[in-house]
mmCIF file of C-alpha atoms and ligand atoms in Angstrom:
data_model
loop_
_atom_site.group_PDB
_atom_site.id
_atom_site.type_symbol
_atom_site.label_atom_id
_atom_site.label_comp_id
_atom_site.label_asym_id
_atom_site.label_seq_id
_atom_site.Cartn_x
_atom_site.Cartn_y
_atom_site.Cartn_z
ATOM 1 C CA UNK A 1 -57.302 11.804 50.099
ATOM 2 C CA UNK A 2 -56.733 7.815 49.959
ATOM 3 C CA UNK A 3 -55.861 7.122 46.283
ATOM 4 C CA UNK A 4 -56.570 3.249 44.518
ATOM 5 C CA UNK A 5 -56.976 1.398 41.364
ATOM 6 C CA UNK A 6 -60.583 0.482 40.107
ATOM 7 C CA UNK A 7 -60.610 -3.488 39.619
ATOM 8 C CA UNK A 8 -64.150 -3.774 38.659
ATOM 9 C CA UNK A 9 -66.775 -2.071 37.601
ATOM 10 C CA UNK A 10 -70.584 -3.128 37.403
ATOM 11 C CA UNK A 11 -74.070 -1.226 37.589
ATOM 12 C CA UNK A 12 -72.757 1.940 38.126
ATOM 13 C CA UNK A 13 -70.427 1.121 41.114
ATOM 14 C CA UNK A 14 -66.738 1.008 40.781
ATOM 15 C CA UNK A 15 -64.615 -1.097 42.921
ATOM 16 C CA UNK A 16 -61.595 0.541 43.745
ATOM 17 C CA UNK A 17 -58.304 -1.463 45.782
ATOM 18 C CA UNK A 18 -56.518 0.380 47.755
ATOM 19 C CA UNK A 19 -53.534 -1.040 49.775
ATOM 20 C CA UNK A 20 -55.786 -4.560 50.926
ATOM 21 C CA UNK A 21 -59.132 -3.228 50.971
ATOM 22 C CA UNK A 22 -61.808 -2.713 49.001
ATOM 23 C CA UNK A 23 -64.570 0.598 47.761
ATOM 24 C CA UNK A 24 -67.266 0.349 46.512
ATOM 25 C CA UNK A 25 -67.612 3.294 44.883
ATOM 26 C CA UNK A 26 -69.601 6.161 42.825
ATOM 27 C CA UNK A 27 -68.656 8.590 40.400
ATOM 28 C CA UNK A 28 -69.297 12.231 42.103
ATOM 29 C CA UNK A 29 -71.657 14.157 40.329
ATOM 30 C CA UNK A 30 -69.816 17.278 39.817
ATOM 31 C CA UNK A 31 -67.006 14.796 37.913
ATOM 32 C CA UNK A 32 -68.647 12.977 36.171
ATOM 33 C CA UNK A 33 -70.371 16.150 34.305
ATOM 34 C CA UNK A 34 -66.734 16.548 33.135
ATOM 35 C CA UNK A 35 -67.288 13.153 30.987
ATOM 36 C CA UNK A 36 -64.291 11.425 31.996
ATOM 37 C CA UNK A 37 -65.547 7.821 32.242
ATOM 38 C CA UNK A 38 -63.499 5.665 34.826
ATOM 39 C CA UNK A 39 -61.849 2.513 33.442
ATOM 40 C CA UNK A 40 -60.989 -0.623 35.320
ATOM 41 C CA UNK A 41 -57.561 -0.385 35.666
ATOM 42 C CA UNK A 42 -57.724 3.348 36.415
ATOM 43 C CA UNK A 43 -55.561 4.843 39.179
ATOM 44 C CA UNK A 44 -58.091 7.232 41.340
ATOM 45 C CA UNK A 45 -58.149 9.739 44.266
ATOM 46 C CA UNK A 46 -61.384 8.942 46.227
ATOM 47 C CA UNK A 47 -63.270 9.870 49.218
ATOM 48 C CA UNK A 48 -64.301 7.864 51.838
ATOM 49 C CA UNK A 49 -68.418 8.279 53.140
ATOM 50 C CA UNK A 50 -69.078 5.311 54.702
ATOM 51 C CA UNK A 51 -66.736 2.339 55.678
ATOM 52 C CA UNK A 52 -65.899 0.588 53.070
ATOM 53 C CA UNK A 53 -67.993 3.256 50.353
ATOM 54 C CA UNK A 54 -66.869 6.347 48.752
ATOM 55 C CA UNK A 55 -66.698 8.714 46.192
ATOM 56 C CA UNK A 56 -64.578 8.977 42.896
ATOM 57 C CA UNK A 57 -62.971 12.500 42.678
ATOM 58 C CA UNK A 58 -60.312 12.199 40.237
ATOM 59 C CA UNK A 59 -58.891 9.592 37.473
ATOM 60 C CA UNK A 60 -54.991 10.238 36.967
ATOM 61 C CA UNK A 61 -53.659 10.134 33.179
ATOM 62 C CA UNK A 62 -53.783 7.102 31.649
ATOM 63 C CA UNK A 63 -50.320 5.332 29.957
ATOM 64 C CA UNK A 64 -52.959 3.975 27.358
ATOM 65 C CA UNK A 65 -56.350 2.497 27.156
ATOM 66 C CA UNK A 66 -58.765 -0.435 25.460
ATOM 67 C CA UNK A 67 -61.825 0.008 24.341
ATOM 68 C CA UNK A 68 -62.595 -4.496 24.365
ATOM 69 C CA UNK A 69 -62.350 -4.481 27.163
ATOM 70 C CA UNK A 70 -62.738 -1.419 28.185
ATOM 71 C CA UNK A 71 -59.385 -1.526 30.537
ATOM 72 C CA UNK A 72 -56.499 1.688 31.040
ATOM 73 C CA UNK A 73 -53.108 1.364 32.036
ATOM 74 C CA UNK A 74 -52.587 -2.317 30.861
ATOM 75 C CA UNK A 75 -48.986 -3.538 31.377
ATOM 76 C CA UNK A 76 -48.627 -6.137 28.568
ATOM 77 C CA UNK A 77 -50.798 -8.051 26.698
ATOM 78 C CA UNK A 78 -49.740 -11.786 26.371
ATOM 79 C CA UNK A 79 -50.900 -13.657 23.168
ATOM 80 C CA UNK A 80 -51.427 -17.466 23.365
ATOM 81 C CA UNK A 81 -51.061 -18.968 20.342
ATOM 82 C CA UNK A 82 -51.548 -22.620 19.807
ATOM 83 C CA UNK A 83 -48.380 -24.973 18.738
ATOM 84 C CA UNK A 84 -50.914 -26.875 17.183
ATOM 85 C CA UNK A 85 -55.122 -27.410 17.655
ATOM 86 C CA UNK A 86 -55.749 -24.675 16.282
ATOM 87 C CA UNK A 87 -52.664 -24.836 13.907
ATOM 88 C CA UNK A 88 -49.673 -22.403 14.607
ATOM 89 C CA UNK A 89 -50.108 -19.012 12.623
ATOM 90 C CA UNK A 90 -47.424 -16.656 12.251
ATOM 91 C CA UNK A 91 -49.294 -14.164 10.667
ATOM 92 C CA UNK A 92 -52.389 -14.340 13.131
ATOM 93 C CA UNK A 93 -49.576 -13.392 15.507
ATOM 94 C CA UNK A 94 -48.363 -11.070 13.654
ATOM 95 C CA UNK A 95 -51.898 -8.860 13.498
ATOM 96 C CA UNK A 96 -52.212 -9.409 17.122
ATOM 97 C CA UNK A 97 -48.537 -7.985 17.327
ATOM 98 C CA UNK A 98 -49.470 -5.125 15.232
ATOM 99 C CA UNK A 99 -52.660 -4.203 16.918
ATOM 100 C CA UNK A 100 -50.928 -4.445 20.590
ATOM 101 C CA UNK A 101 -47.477 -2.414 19.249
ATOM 102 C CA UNK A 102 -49.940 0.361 17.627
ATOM 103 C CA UNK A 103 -51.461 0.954 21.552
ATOM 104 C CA UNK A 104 -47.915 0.815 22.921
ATOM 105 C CA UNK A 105 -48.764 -1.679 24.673
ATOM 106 C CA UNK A 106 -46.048 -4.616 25.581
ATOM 107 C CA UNK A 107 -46.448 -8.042 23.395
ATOM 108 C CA UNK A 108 -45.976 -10.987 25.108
ATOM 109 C CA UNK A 109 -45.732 -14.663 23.337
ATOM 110 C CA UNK A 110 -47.312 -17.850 24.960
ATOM 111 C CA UNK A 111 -47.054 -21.034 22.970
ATOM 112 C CA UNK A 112 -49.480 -23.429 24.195
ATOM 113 C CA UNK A 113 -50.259 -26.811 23.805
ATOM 114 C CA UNK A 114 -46.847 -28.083 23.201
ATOM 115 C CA UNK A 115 -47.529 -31.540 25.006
ATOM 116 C CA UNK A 116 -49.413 -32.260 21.791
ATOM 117 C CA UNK A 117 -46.884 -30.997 18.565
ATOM 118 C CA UNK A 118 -46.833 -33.537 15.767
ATOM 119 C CA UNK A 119 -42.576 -34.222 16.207
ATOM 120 C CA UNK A 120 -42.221 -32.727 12.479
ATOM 121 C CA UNK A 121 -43.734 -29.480 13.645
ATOM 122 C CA UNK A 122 -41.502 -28.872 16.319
ATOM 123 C CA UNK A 123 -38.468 -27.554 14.707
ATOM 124 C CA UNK A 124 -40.610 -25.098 13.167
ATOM 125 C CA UNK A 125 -42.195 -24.103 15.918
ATOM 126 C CA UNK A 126 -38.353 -24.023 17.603
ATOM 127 C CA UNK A 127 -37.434 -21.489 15.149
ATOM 128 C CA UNK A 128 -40.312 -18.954 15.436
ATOM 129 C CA UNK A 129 -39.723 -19.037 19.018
ATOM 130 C CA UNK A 130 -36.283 -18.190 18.224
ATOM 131 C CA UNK A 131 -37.097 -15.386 15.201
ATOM 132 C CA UNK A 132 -39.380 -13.638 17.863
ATOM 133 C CA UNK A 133 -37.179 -13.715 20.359
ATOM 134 C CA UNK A 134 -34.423 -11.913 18.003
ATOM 135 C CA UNK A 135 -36.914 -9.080 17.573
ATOM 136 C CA UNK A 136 -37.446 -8.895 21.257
ATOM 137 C CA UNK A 137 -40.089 -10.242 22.236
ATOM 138 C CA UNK A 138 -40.490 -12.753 25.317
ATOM 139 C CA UNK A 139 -41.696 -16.033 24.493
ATOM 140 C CA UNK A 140 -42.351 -18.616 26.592
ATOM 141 C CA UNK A 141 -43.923 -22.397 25.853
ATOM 142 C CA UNK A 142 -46.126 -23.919 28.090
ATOM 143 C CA UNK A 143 -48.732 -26.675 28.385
ATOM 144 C CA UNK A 144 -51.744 -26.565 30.972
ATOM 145 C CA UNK A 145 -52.109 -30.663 30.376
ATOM 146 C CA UNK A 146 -48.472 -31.496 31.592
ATOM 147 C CA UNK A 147 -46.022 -29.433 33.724
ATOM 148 C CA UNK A 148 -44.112 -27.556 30.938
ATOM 149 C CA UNK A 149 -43.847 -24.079 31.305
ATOM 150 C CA UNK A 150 -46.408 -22.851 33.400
ATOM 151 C CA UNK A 151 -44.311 -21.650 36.184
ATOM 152 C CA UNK A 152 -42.296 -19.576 33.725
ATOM 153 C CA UNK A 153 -45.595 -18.253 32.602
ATOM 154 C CA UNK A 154 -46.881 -17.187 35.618
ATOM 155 C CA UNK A 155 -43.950 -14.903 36.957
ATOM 156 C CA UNK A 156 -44.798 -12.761 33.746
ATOM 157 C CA UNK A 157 -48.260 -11.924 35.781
ATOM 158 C CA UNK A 158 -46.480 -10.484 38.829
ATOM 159 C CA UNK A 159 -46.804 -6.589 39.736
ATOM 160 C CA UNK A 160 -48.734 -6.009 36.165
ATOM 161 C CA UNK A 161 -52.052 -5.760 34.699
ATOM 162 C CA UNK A 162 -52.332 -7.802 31.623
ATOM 163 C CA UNK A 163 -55.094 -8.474 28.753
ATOM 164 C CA UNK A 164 -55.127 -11.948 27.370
ATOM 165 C CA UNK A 165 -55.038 -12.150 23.488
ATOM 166 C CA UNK A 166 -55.722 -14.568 21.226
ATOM 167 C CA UNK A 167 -57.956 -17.371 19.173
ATOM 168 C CA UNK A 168 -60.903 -19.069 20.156
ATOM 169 C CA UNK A 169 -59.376 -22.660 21.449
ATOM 170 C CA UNK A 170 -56.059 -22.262 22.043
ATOM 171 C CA UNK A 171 -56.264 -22.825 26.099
ATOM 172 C CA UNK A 172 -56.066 -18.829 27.452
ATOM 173 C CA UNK A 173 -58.671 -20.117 29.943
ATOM 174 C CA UNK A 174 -57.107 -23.051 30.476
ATOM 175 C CA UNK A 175 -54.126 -21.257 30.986
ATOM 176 C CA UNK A 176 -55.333 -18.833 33.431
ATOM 177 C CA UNK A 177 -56.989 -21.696 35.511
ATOM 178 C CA UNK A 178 -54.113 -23.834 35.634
ATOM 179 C CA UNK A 179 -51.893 -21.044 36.786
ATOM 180 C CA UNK A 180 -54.435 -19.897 39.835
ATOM 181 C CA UNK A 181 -57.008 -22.899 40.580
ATOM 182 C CA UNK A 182 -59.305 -20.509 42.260
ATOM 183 C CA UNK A 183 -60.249 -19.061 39.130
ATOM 184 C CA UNK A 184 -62.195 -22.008 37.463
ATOM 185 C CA UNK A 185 -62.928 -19.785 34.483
ATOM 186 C CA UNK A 186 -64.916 -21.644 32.366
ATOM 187 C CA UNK A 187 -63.133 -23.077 28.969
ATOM 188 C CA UNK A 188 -64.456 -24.606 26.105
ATOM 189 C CA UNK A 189 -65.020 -28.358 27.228
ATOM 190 C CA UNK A 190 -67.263 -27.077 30.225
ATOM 191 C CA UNK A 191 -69.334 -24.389 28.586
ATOM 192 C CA UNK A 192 -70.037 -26.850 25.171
ATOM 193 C CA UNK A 193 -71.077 -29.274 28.051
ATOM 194 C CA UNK A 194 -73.469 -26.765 29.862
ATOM 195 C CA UNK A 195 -74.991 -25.858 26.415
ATOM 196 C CA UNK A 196 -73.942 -22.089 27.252
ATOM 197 C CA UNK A 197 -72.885 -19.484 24.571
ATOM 198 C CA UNK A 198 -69.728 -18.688 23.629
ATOM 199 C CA UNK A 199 -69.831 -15.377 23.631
ATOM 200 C CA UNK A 200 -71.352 -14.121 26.950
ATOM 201 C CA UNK A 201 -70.896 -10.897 27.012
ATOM 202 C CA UNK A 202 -70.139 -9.602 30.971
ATOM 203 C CA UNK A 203 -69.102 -6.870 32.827
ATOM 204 C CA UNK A 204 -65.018 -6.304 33.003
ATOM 205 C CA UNK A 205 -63.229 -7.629 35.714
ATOM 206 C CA UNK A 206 -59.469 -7.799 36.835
ATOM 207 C CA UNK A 207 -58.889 -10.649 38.473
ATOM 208 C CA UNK A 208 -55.556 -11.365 41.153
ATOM 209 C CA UNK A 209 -53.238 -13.859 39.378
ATOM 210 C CA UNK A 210 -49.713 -13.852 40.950
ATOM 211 C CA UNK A 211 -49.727 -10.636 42.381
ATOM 212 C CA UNK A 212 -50.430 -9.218 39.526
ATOM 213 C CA UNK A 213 -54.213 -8.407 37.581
ATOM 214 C CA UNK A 214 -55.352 -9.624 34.625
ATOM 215 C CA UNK A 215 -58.385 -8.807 32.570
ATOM 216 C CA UNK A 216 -60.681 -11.896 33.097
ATOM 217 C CA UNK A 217 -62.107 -11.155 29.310
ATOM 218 C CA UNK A 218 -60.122 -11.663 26.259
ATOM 219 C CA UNK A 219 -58.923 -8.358 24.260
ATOM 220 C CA UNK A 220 -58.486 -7.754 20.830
ATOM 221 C CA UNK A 221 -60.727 -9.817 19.373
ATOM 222 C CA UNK A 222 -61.251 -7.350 16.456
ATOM 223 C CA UNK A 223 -58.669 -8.300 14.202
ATOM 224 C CA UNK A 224 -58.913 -5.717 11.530
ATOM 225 C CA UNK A 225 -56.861 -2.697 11.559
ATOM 226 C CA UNK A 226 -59.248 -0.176 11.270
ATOM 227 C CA UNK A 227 -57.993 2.691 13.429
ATOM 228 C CA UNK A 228 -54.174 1.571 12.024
ATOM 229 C CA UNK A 229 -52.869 4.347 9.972
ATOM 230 C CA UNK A 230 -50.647 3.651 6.705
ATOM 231 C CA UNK A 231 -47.585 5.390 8.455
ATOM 232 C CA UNK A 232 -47.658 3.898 11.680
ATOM 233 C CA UNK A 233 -47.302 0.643 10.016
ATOM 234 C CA UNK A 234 -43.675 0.176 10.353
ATOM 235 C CA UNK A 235 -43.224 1.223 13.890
ATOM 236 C CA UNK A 236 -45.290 -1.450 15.004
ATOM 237 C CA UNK A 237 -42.401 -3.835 13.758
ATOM 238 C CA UNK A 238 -39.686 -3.388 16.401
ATOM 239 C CA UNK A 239 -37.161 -4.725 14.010
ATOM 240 C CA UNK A 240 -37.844 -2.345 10.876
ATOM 241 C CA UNK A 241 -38.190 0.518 13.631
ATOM 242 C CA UNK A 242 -34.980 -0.013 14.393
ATOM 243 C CA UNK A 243 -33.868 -0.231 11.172
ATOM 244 C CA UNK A 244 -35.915 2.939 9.437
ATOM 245 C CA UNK A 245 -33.037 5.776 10.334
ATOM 246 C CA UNK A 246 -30.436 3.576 7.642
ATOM 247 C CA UNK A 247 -33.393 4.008 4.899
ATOM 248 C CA UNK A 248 -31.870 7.010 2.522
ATOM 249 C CA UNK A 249 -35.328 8.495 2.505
ATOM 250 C CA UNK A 250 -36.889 9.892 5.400
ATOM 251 C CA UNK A 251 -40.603 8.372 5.962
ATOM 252 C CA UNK A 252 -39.222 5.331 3.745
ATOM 253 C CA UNK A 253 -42.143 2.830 4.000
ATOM 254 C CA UNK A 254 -40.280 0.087 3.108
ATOM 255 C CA UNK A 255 -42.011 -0.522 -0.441
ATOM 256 C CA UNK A 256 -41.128 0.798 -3.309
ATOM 257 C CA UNK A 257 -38.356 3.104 -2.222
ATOM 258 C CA UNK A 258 -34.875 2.580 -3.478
ATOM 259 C CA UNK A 259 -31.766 2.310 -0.664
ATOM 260 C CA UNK A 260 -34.395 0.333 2.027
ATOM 261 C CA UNK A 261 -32.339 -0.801 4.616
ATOM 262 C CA UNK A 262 -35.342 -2.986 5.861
ATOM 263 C CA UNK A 263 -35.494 -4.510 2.119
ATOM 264 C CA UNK A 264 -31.939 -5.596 2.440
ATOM 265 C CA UNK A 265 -32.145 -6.798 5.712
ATOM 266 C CA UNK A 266 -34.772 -8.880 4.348
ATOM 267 C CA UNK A 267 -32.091 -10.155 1.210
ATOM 268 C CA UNK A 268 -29.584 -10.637 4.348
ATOM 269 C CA UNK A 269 -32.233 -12.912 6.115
ATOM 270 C CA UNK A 270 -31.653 -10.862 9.246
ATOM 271 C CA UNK A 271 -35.121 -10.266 8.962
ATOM 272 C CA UNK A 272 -37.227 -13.247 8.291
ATOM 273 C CA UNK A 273 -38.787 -13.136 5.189
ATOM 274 C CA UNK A 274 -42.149 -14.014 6.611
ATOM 275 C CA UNK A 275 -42.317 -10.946 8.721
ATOM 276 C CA UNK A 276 -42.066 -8.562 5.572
ATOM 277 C CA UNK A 277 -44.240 -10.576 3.869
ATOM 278 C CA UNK A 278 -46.813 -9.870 6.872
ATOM 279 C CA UNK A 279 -45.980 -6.123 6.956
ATOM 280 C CA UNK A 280 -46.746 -5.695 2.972
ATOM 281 C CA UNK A 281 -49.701 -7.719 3.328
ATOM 282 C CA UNK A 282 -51.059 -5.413 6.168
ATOM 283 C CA UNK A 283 -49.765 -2.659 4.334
ATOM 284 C CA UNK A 284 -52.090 -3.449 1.555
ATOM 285 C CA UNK A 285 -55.077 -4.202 3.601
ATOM 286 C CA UNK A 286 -54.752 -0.632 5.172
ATOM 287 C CA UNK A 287 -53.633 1.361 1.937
ATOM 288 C CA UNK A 288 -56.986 -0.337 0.263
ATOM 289 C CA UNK A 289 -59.165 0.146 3.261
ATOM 290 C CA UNK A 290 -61.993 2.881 2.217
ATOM 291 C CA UNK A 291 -61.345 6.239 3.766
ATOM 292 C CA UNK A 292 -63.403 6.697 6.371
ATOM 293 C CA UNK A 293 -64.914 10.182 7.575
HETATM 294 N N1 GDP B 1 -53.351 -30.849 24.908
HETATM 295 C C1 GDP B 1 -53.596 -29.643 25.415
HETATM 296 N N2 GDP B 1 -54.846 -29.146 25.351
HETATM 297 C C2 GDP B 1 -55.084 -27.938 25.890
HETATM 298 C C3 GDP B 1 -54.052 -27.146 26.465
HETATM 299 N N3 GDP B 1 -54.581 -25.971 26.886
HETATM 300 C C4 GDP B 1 -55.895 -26.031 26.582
HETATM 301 N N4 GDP B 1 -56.211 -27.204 25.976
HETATM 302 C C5 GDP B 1 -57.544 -27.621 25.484
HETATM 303 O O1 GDP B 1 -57.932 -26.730 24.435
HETATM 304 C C6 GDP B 1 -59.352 -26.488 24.464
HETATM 305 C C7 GDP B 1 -59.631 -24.989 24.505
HETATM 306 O O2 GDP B 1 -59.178 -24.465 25.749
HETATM 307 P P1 GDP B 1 -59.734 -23.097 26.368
HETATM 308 O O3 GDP B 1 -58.954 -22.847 27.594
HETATM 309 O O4 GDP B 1 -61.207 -23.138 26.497
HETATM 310 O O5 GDP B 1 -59.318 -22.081 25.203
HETATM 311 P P2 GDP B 1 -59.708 -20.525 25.052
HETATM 312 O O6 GDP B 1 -60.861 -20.478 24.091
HETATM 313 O O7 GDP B 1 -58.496 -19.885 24.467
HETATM 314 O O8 GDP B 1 -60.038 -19.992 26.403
HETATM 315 C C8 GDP B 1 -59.871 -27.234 25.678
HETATM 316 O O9 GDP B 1 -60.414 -28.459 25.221
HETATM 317 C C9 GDP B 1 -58.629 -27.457 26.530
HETATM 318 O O10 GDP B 1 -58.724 -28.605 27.325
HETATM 319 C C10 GDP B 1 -52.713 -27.706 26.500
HETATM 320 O O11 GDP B 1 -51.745 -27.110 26.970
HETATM 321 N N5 GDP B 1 -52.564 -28.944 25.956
HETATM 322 MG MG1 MG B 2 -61.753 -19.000 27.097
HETATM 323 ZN ZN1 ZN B 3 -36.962 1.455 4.240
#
């Protein structure tokens, strides 16, 4: 049975790729009484009926899944944050760090816009770039308005499927056009121009960027941490993960405890203090949060 990966799905019919061609295909009855609902992004045994049609018969196990957008097996999730316009927010990156970490899912940085940093920003900018990339996580600068950085950017696209994170404004369409022409997603300037919403909300679609797919609607745009429990908190910062087996109590959270190796790499400044300062300030917002049942 010829096997593929669904890269669409719309009214009822899901488009599966396999080697160069196309299906358009159904879920068989008999399956889909089993309520598995196929995901873009799923990888699928199928049936051929007619040329170019077919059947769904099974959806392999999924490495993870999203429900906005509703996408499996995503690769890495790549977070543009602005240098500046909107201003550069360390701990808006940090939640979307968080969120991504706690569905194992691969952070990447993008800092856009830097043709436009104020020159007493950009030291500061500098050394986030270099504090992130300590912890482990790529970053990469770019700007869609002058050549700077885009062809870095667009080898992370190759052989993956990616979600695109971030704020309202800080160029991921722009981005994404700029990188593959063909695209001419629509960004802010054009849609304020054609009087359109913001927010239209469309079927999910994985669109070919680099040899590589990437989900042609933003994820994450829920910021809160509402399915985030209290102790997976400090695995979803790489650097106190790595730290948490030198903590003299087992299940330390980093708090209160006594003997925190994560509290004294903070007095060390091997971790930056801004990070910890994020993690007890998420810690907080979850420990308050109202128990839900
Ligand atoms: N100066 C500058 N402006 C940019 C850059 N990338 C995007 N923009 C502008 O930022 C605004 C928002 O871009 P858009 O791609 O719609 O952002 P999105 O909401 O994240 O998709 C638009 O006016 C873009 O022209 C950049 O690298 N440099
Ligand atoms: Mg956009
Ligand atoms: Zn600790």
């Amino acid at each position: 049975m010829p096997e593929g990966k669904i890269v669409k799905a719309l009214s009822g019919f899901y488009y599966v790729q396999s080697d160069k061609n196309l299906f358009q295909c159904r879920g068989r009855g008999v399956f889909r009484k089993n309520k598995v609902n196929p995901l873009v992004g799923d990888e699928v045994v199928f049936e051929e009926s007619n040329p170019g049609e077919g059947y769904i018969l099974d959806v392999k196990p999924r490495k993870n899944e999203l429900v906005r957008p509703p996408i499996a097996n995503i690769d890495q999730a790549i977070i543009v944050v602005s240098a500046t316009q909107p201003d550069f927010s360390s701990l808006l990156l940090d939640r979307f760090l968080v969120l991504i970490e706690s569905k194992q899912i691969d952070p990447v940085i993008f800092i856009s816009k830097i043709d436009i940093i104020p020159e007493q920003q950009e030291l500061a900018i500098e050394k986030y770039k270099t504090d992130y990339e300590q912890i482990g996580y790529p970053v990469q600068m770019l700007s869609t308005k002058q050549s700077g950085g885009l062809s870095e950017a667009k080898k992370y696209f190759k052989d993956k499927i990616s979600v695109i994170a971030g704020q309202s404004g800080v160029g991921k369409s722009s981005m994404l056009n700029a990188i593959n022409p063909v695209l001419s997603l629509e960004t802010n300037e054009i849609s304020a121009s054609l009087g359109r919403g913001k927010h239209t909300t469309r079927h999910v679609e994985l669109i070919e960027i680099n040899g590589g797919l990437v989900a042609d609607t933003p994820g994450f745009s829920s910021l809160e941490f509402s399915e985030i429990e209290l102790e997976e908190l400090p695995d979803c910062f790489p650097e106190m993960q790595a730290l948490r087996q030198n903590c003299k109590f087992r299940g330390c959270m980093h708090n209160k405890e006594p003997h925190c190796a994560v509290k004294a790499a903070v007095e060390d400044k091997t971790i930056p203090s801004f990070r910890y300062e994020h993690y007890l300030q998420f810690f907080e917002e979850i420990q308050s949060r109202k128990p839900r049942y």
